[in-house]
Amino acid sequence: GNDTKDSSSLSAKTYTRIRLVAEIDGYGQSEISCPESGLNGNIWNPYVNVNLLPAPSSSTSLIFLPTNPLIEVFRRRAYERFKKDFCAKFHEIAASTVVVDKNSKEKEKAQANAGNTNFAALWKNLPAHSILERCHFASKLEESIRVMRRVGDGNATSVKHSFTGMNPLGTSRIQQLLISGKKVGVVMDPILLTLFPTDNVKQSRTTSKQKEPSQPTLQRLLINEVKFQFQREWKKTNKGNKHSDTLLHDFFHSNKFNKRCYRIAREFVNIALKIDNDFLSDLGKEAGKMDLASSKVEHKRSKKGTPKISQGTYETKRTENDVNSLSVTYSGLSFCISEAHFKKLQILFDRNNMSSKSLSSHKDLFSSALFSLLARYDMLEGAGLQSSLNGNVFEVLLKNFDCKVECFASPFNCRYERYCSAFPDVDTPYGSLGSFFDFDFGALHNGGCFQANPPFAADFILSMYTRMEKLLTSDSIEAPLMFIVFIPAWRESIGWKALEGSCVLSHHLLLCQEDNTHYYCEGTQHRRLKERYRVASFDTSVFFLQNSAAQKKWPIINHVIDELKNAFGSNPDEKPERSNVINAAKRHVETVHLKNEKASKRDLIEKHTCSEKRGTEGERGSRKKHNNKGGKRKKKFVSDDACNQLEILSSLGIDFGGSKLANKNTQLSGKSKSFKNSKKKQRR
């Protein structure tokens, strides 16, 4: 009897859920609304229960190896060297002289003179960091598709077997698997460019071995990104030039431009390969030291490898709008995270990690996973690669389309507990379903609506659309399937053109920034201690892609579009009443300003006419008589209502044309006074 009692108590203890925080009351109730309001408002909707699980045998779960804080520290150092070396080499090549034949040189000189454009200056103005980030992101996507294809062909059998029973924190073992997996092309690094076999590619002198990233692919991606950035700089310097498009087209097809791009692409590959080799070598040396040290103190419990979580420190004076934060530190690296995002990650970690045997081990696993997550996303600097929509937009999509899953999100900016993301190795502990390009949408018997806000890179957007079109036109998917895509309205990019001309496009909503001010959430929202949102610096296109079943289930009607516009135009960092006052006052002041400007000009003309008709005799008497009746009526250039609105705006610290209006009133008053002084001189 005692043995039975002990075994039952042991079993109960083993299967007891270990949690960092208590579950939220109301979890599983989708009808609970979470609109965002104010700096300390809701950053996600924790109540919606998404009944989706990542496939255990997905390709992305195989091509990404486990990670730990030490590996992320070394990976970050390697990537920092990669960025530094590439940007230095890019600027060196951009400023250098490219040798071309005499005829091409004369032709390019004539083109430059015709357009009055200095192409050398444009090269120097190109943002090397932005080109690197977008090209690197797109190249990693191409690489992942290639590796997943090899895994799907059954070439990863030996590596799959090696994963079984592996300790997720074994740095030495992970380093060995990285080397062996890359040799056969079935494992890739999430950040650094991976060495894998290529076919029908000419090898350079520095890479005689038949293992390097596909140069034609990298050259194409890099050239596309350089062209895109060139077009943006070109528009700034050639406004109003009718022949600018023709000149730019000829320049892109010139030998000088292509030689320079190929040279940059070649250096891009060489630097990437050197950095990857150094990373694996340095990691192996450090892992060997750790294994030697751990073998001597194996019998003792050591927390040397666990990151430390502490309250954030503030070097500057805090204001009432600042939010609380925490810092996560390991091996000399420290990352900041807001308290709201920290609590969110705790809840997500509890929901997706149920096998911890004790609270202390659960906390250690969370600390390691949190540091790895922060270190990984800190390497992605581009705001456009991580920006997200505000919560009010998600509320509209949830209410009208039952949209609960994002195709491109992260644990920091996800709206709900399930989402697709770029890095399954660090995102899965927080509810990631894996990569969008590997998720099996055809297995969803009831279909669904999915929101897509991809990284703002043209080639990446094109790859996304290619997969969406294939899914929506597939005869094997009969369930209603829908994608709502939010991207910048870059009309010259290949991704936007593909979406705008799609055969599965049901509706295209174009939000012009001048007419429809809208906001995006910063990509670094989790470490921002003040405003999380910024005004979009571009027009936004919203594409509704549907198959025939989805068109019947979710028709695109006008009132839904209006709701979406209003939600996109709201700034959750502002209080609702303040935002309403601002919008109303802005419209009223603009209307009153136009009316008063016309009235001012009309009053001046009338006064000038009356003064000419009035004789010199009896002018003073008539003026005194007029003043005795109460004085001459002063002209009002701003009505009382407008003054009230301007006072409200000034109390909020916002100026919507009030200062400009006051300047105009001062100018008009000055003109009136000068007119009076001239008449006084005439009378004298």
Coordinates of N, CA and C in Angstrom, one line a residue, residues 183 224 228 294 311 320 350 360 510 548 602:
K183 N 28.2 20.2 -44.9 CA 29.0 19.5 -45.9 C 28.1 18.8 -46.9
N224 N 19.5 43.4 -57.9 CA 18.1 43.8 -57.7 C 18.0 44.9 -56.6
F228 N 17.1 48.9 -56.9 CA 16.0 49.4 -56.1 C 16.5 50.7 -55.4
S294 N 33.9 21.6 -17.6 CA 32.7 20.9 -17.1 C 33.0 19.5 -16.6
Q311 N 16.5 44.0 -13.3 CA 15.8 45.2 -13.6 C 16.7 46.2 -14.4
E320 N 7.1 60.4 -17.3 CA 5.9 59.6 -17.1 C 5.5 58.7 -18.2
D350 N 5.4 29.4 -21.0 CA 4.6 28.5 -20.2 C 3.7 27.6 -21.0
S360 N 13.1 25.5 -10.9 CA 14.4 26.1 -11.2 C 14.9 25.7 -12.6
L510 N -5.4 51.0 -51.4 CA -4.2 51.8 -51.4 C -4.4 52.9 -50.4
S548 N -11.8 30.7 -54.5 CA -13.2 30.9 -54.8 C -14.0 30.6 -53.6
R602 N -10.9 90.4 -48.6 CA -12.1 91.1 -49.0 C -12.2 92.4 -48.2

